[in-house]
CSV table of N, CA and C in Angstrom, one decimal:
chain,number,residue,atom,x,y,z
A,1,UNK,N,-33.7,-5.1,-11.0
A,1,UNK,CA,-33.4,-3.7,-11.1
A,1,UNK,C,-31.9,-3.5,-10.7
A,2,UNK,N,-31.5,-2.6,-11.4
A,2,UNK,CA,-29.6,-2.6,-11.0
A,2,UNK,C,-29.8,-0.9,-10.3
A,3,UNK,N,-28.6,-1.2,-9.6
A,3,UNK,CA,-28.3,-0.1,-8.6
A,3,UNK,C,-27.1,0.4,-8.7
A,4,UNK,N,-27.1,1.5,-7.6
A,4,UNK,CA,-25.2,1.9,-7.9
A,4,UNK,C,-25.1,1.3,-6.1
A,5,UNK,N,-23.7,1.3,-6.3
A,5,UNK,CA,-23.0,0.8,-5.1
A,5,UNK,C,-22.2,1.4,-4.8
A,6,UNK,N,-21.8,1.6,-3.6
A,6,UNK,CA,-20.8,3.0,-3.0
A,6,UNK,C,-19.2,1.8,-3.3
A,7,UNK,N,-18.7,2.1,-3.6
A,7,UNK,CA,-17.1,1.2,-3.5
A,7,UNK,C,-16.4,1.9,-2.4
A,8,UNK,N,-16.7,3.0,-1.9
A,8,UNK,CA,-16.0,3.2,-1.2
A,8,UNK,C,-16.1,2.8,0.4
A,9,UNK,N,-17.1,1.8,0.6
A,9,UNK,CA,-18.2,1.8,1.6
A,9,UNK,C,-17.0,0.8,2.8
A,10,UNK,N,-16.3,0.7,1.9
A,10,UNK,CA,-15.0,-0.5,2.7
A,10,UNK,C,-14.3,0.3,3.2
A,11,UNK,N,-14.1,1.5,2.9
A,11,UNK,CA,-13.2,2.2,3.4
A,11,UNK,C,-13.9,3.7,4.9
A,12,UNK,N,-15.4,3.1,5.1
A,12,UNK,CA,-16.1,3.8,6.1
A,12,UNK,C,-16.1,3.4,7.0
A,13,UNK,N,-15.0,4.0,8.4
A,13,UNK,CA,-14.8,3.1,9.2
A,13,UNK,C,-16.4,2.5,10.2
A,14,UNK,N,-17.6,3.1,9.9
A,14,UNK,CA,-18.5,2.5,10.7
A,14,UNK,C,-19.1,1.3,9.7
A,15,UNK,N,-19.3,1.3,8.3
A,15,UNK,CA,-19.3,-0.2,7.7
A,15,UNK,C,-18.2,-0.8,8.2
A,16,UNK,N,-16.8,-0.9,8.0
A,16,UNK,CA,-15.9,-1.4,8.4
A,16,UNK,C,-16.0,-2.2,9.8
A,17,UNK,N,-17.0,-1.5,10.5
A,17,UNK,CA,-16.7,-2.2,11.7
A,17,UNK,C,-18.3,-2.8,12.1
A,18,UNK,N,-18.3,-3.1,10.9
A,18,UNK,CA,-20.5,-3.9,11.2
A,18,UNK,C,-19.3,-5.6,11.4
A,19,UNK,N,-20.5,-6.3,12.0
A,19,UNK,CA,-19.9,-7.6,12.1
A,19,UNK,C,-20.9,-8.1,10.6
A,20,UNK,N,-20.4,-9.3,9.8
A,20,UNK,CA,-20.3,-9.5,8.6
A,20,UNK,C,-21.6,-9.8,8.3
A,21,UNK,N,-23.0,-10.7,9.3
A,21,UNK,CA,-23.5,-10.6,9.2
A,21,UNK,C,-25.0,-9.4,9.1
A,22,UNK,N,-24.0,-8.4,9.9
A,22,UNK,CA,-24.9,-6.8,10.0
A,22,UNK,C,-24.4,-6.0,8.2
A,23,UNK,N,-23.5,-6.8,7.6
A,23,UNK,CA,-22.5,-5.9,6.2
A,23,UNK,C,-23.6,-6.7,5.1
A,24,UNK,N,-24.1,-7.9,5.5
A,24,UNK,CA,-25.0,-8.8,4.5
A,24,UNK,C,-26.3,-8.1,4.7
A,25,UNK,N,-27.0,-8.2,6.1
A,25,UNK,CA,-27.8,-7.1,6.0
A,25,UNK,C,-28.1,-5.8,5.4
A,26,UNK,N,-27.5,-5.0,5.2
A,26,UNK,CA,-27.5,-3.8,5.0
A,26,UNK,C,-27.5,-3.8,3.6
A,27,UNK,N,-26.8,-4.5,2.9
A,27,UNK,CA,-26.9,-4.8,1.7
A,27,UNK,C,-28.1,-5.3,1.3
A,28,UNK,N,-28.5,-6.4,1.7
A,28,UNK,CA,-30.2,-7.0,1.3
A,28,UNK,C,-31.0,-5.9,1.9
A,29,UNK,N,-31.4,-4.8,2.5
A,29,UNK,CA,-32.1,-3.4,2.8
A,29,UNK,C,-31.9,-2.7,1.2
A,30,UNK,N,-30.5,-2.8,0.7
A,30,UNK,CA,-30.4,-1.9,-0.7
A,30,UNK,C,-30.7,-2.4,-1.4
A,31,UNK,N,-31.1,-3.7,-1.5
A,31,UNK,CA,-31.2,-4.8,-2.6
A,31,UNK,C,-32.7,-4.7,-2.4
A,32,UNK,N,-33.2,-4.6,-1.1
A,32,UNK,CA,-34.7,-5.3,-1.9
A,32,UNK,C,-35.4,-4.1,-1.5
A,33,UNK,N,-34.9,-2.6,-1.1
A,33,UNK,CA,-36.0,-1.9,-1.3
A,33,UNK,C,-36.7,-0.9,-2.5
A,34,UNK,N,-38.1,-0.7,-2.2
A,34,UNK,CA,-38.3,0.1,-3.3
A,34,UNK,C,-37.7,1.8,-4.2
A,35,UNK,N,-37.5,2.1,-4.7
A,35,UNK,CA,-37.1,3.4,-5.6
A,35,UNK,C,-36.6,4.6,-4.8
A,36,UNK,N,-37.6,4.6,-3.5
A,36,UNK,CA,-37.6,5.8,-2.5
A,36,UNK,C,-36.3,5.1,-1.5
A,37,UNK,N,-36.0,4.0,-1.5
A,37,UNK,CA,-35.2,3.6,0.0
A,37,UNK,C,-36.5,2.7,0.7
A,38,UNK,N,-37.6,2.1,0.8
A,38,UNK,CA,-38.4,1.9,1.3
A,38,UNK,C,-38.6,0.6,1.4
A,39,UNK,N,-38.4,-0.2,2.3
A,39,UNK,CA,-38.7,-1.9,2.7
A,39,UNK,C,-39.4,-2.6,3.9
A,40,UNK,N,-40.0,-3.3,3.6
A,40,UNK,CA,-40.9,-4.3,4.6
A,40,UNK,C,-39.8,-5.7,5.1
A,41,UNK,N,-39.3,-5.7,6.0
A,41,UNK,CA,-38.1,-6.6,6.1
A,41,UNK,C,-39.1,-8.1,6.3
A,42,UNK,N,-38.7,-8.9,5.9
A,42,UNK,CA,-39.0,-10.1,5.9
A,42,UNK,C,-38.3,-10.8,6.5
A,43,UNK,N,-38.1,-11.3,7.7
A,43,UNK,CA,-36.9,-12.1,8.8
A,43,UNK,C,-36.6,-12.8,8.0
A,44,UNK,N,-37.4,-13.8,8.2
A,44,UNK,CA,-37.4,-15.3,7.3
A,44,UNK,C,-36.5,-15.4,6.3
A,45,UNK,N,-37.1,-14.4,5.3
A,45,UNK,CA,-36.4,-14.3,3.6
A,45,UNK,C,-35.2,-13.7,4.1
A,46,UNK,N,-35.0,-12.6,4.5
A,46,UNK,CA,-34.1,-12.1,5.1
A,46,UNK,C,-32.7,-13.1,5.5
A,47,UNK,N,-33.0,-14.1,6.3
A,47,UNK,CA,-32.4,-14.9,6.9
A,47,UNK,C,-31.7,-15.9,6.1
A,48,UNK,N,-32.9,-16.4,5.4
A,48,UNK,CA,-32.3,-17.7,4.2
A,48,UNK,C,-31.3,-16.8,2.9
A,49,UNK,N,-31.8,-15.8,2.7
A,49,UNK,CA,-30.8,-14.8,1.4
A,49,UNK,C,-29.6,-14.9,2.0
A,50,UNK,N,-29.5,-14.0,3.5
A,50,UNK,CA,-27.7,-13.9,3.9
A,50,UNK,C,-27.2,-14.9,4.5
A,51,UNK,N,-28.1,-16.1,4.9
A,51,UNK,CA,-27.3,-17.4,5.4
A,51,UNK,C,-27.1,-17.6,7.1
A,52,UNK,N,-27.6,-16.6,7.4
A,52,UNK,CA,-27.3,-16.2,9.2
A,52,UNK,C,-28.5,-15.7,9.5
A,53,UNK,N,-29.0,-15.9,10.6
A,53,UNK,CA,-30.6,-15.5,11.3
A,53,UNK,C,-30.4,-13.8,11.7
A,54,UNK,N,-31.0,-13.0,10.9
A,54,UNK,CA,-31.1,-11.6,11.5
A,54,UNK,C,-32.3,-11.3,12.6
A,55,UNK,N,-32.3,-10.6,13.0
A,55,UNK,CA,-33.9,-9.7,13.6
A,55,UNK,C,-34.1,-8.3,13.9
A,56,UNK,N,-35.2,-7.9,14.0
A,56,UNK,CA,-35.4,-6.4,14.7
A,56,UNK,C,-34.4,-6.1,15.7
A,57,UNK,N,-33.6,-7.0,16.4
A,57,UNK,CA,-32.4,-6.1,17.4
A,57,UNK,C,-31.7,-5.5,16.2
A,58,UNK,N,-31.0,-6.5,15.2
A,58,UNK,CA,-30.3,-6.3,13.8
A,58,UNK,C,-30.2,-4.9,13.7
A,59,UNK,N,-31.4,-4.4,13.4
A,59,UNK,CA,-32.1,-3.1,12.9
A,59,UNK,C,-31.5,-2.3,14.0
A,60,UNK,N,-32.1,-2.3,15.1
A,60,UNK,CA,-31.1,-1.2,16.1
A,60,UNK,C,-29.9,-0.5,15.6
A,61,UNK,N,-29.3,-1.6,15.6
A,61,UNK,CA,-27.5,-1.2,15.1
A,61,UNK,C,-27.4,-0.4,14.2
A,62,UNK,N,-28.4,-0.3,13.1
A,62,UNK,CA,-28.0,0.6,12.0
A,62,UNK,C,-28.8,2.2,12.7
A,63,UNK,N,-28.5,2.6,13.9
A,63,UNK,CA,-29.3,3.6,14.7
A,63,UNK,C,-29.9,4.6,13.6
A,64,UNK,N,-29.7,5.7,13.3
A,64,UNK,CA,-30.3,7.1,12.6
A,64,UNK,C,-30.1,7.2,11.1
A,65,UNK,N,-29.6,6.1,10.3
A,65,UNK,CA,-29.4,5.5,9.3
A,65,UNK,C,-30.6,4.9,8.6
A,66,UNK,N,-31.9,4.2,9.2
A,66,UNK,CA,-33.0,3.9,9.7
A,66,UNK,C,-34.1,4.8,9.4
A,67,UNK,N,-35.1,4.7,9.4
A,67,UNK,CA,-36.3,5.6,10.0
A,67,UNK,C,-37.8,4.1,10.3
A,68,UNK,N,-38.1,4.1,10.8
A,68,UNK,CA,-39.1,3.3,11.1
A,68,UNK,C,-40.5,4.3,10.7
A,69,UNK,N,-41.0,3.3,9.7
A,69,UNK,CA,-42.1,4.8,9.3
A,69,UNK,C,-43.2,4.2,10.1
A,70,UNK,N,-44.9,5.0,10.0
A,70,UNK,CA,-45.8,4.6,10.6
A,70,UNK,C,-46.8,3.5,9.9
A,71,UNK,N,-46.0,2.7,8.5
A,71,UNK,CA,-46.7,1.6,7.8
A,71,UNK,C,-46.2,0.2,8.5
A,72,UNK,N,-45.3,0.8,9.0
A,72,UNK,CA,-44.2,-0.5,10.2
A,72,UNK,C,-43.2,-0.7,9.0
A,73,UNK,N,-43.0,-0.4,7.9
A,73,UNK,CA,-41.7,-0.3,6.8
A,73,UNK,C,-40.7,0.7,7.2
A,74,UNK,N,-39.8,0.1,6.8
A,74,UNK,CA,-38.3,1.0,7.3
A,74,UNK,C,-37.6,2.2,5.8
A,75,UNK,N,-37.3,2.8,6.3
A,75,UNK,CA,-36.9,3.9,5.1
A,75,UNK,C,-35.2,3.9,5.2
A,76,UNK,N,-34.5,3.7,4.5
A,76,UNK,CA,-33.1,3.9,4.4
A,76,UNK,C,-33.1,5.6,3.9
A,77,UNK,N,-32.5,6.1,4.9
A,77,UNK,CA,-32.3,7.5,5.1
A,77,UNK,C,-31.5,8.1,3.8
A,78,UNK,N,-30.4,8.1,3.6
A,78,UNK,CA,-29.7,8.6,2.5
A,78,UNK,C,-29.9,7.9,1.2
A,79,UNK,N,-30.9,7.1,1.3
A,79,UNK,CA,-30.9,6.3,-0.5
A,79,UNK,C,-31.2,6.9,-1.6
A,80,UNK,N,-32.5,7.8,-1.2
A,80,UNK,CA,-32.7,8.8,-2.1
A,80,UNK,C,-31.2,9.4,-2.7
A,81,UNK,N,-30.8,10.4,-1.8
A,81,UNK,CA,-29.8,11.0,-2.2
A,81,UNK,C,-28.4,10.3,-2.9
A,82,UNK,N,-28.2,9.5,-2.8
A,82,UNK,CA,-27.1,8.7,-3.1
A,82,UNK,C,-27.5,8.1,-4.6
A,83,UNK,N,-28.4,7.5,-4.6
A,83,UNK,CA,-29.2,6.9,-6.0
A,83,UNK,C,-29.5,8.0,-6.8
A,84,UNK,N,-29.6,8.8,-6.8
A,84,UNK,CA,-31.0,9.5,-7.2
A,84,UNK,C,-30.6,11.0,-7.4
A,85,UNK,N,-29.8,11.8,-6.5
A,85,UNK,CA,-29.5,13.2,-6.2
A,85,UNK,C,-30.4,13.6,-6.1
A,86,UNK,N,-30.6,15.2,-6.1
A,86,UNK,CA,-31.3,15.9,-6.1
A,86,UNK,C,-32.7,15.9,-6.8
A,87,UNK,N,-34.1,15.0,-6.9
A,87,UNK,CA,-35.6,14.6,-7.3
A,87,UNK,C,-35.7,15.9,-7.9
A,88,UNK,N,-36.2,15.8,-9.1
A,88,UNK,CA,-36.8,17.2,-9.6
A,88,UNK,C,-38.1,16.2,-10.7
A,89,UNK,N,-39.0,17.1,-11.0
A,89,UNK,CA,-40.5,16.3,-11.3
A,89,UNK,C,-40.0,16.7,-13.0
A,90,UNK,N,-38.8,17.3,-13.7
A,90,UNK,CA,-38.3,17.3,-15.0
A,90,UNK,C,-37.9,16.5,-15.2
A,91,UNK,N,-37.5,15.5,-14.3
A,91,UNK,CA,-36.5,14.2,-15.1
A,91,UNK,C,-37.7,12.9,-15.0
A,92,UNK,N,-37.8,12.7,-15.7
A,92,UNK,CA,-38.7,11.2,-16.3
A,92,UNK,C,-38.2,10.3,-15.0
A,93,UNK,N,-37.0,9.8,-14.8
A,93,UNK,CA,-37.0,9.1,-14.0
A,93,UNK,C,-36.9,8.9,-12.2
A,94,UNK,N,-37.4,10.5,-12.2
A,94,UNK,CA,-37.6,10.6,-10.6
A,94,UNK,C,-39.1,10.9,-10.7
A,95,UNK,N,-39.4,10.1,-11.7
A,95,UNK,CA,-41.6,10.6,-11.4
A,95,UNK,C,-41.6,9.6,-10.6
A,96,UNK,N,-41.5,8.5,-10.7
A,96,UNK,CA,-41.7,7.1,-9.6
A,96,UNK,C,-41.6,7.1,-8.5
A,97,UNK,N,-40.1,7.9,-8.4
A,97,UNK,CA,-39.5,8.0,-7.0
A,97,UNK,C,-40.5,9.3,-6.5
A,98,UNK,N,-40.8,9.9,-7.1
A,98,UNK,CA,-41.6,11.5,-6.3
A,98,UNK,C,-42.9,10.7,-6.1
A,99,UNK,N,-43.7,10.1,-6.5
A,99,UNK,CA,-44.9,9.4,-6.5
A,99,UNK,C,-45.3,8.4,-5.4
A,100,UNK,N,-43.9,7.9,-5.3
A,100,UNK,CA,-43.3,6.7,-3.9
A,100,UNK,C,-43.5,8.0,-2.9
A,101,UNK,N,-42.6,8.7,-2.4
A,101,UNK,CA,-42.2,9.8,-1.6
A,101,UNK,C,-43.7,10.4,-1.4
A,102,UNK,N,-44.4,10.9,-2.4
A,102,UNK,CA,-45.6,11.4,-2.1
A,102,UNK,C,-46.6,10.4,-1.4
């Protein structure tokens, strides 16, 4: 599935100051979750993808950016909005996303 990517993201001095392994992470969060922002992190896979051993401390770092839901899956807070804008149930392609969400 193809996505949009912020280009400006190099120029936010709190990406800017992730260590490179936390800049690979964050990226594999956008890469593998589902439509809503929604992922089950997998260490393991996680680990072999970016080439450096991540873990739940990992996760900390991205503080309020995060949401830890009650499925034990993590929600990337702004992905909706950034992907997606404003969900309205008229556009064909936010039915998925409202369906995820619901």
């Amino acid at each position: 599935m193809k996505r949009f990517t912020d280009t400006e993201k190099w120029r936010d001095p709190w990406y800017r100051k992730l260590h490179p392994r936390l800049k690979c992470l964050w990226g594999w969060m956008c890469d593998n979750c589902d439509h809503a922002g929604v992922f089950q992190i997998d260490w393991e896979g996680a680990s072999f993808d970016i080439g450096m051993n991540v873990s739940i401390k990992d996760l900390e770092l991205f503080g309020d950016r995060l949401q830890l839901l009650p499925s034990g899956r993590y929600l990337i807070r702004k992905y909706i909005p950034f992907q997606s804008g404003g969900l309205t149930e008229a556009c064909p392609a936010h039915k998925p996303i409202l369906k995820l969400v619901n």
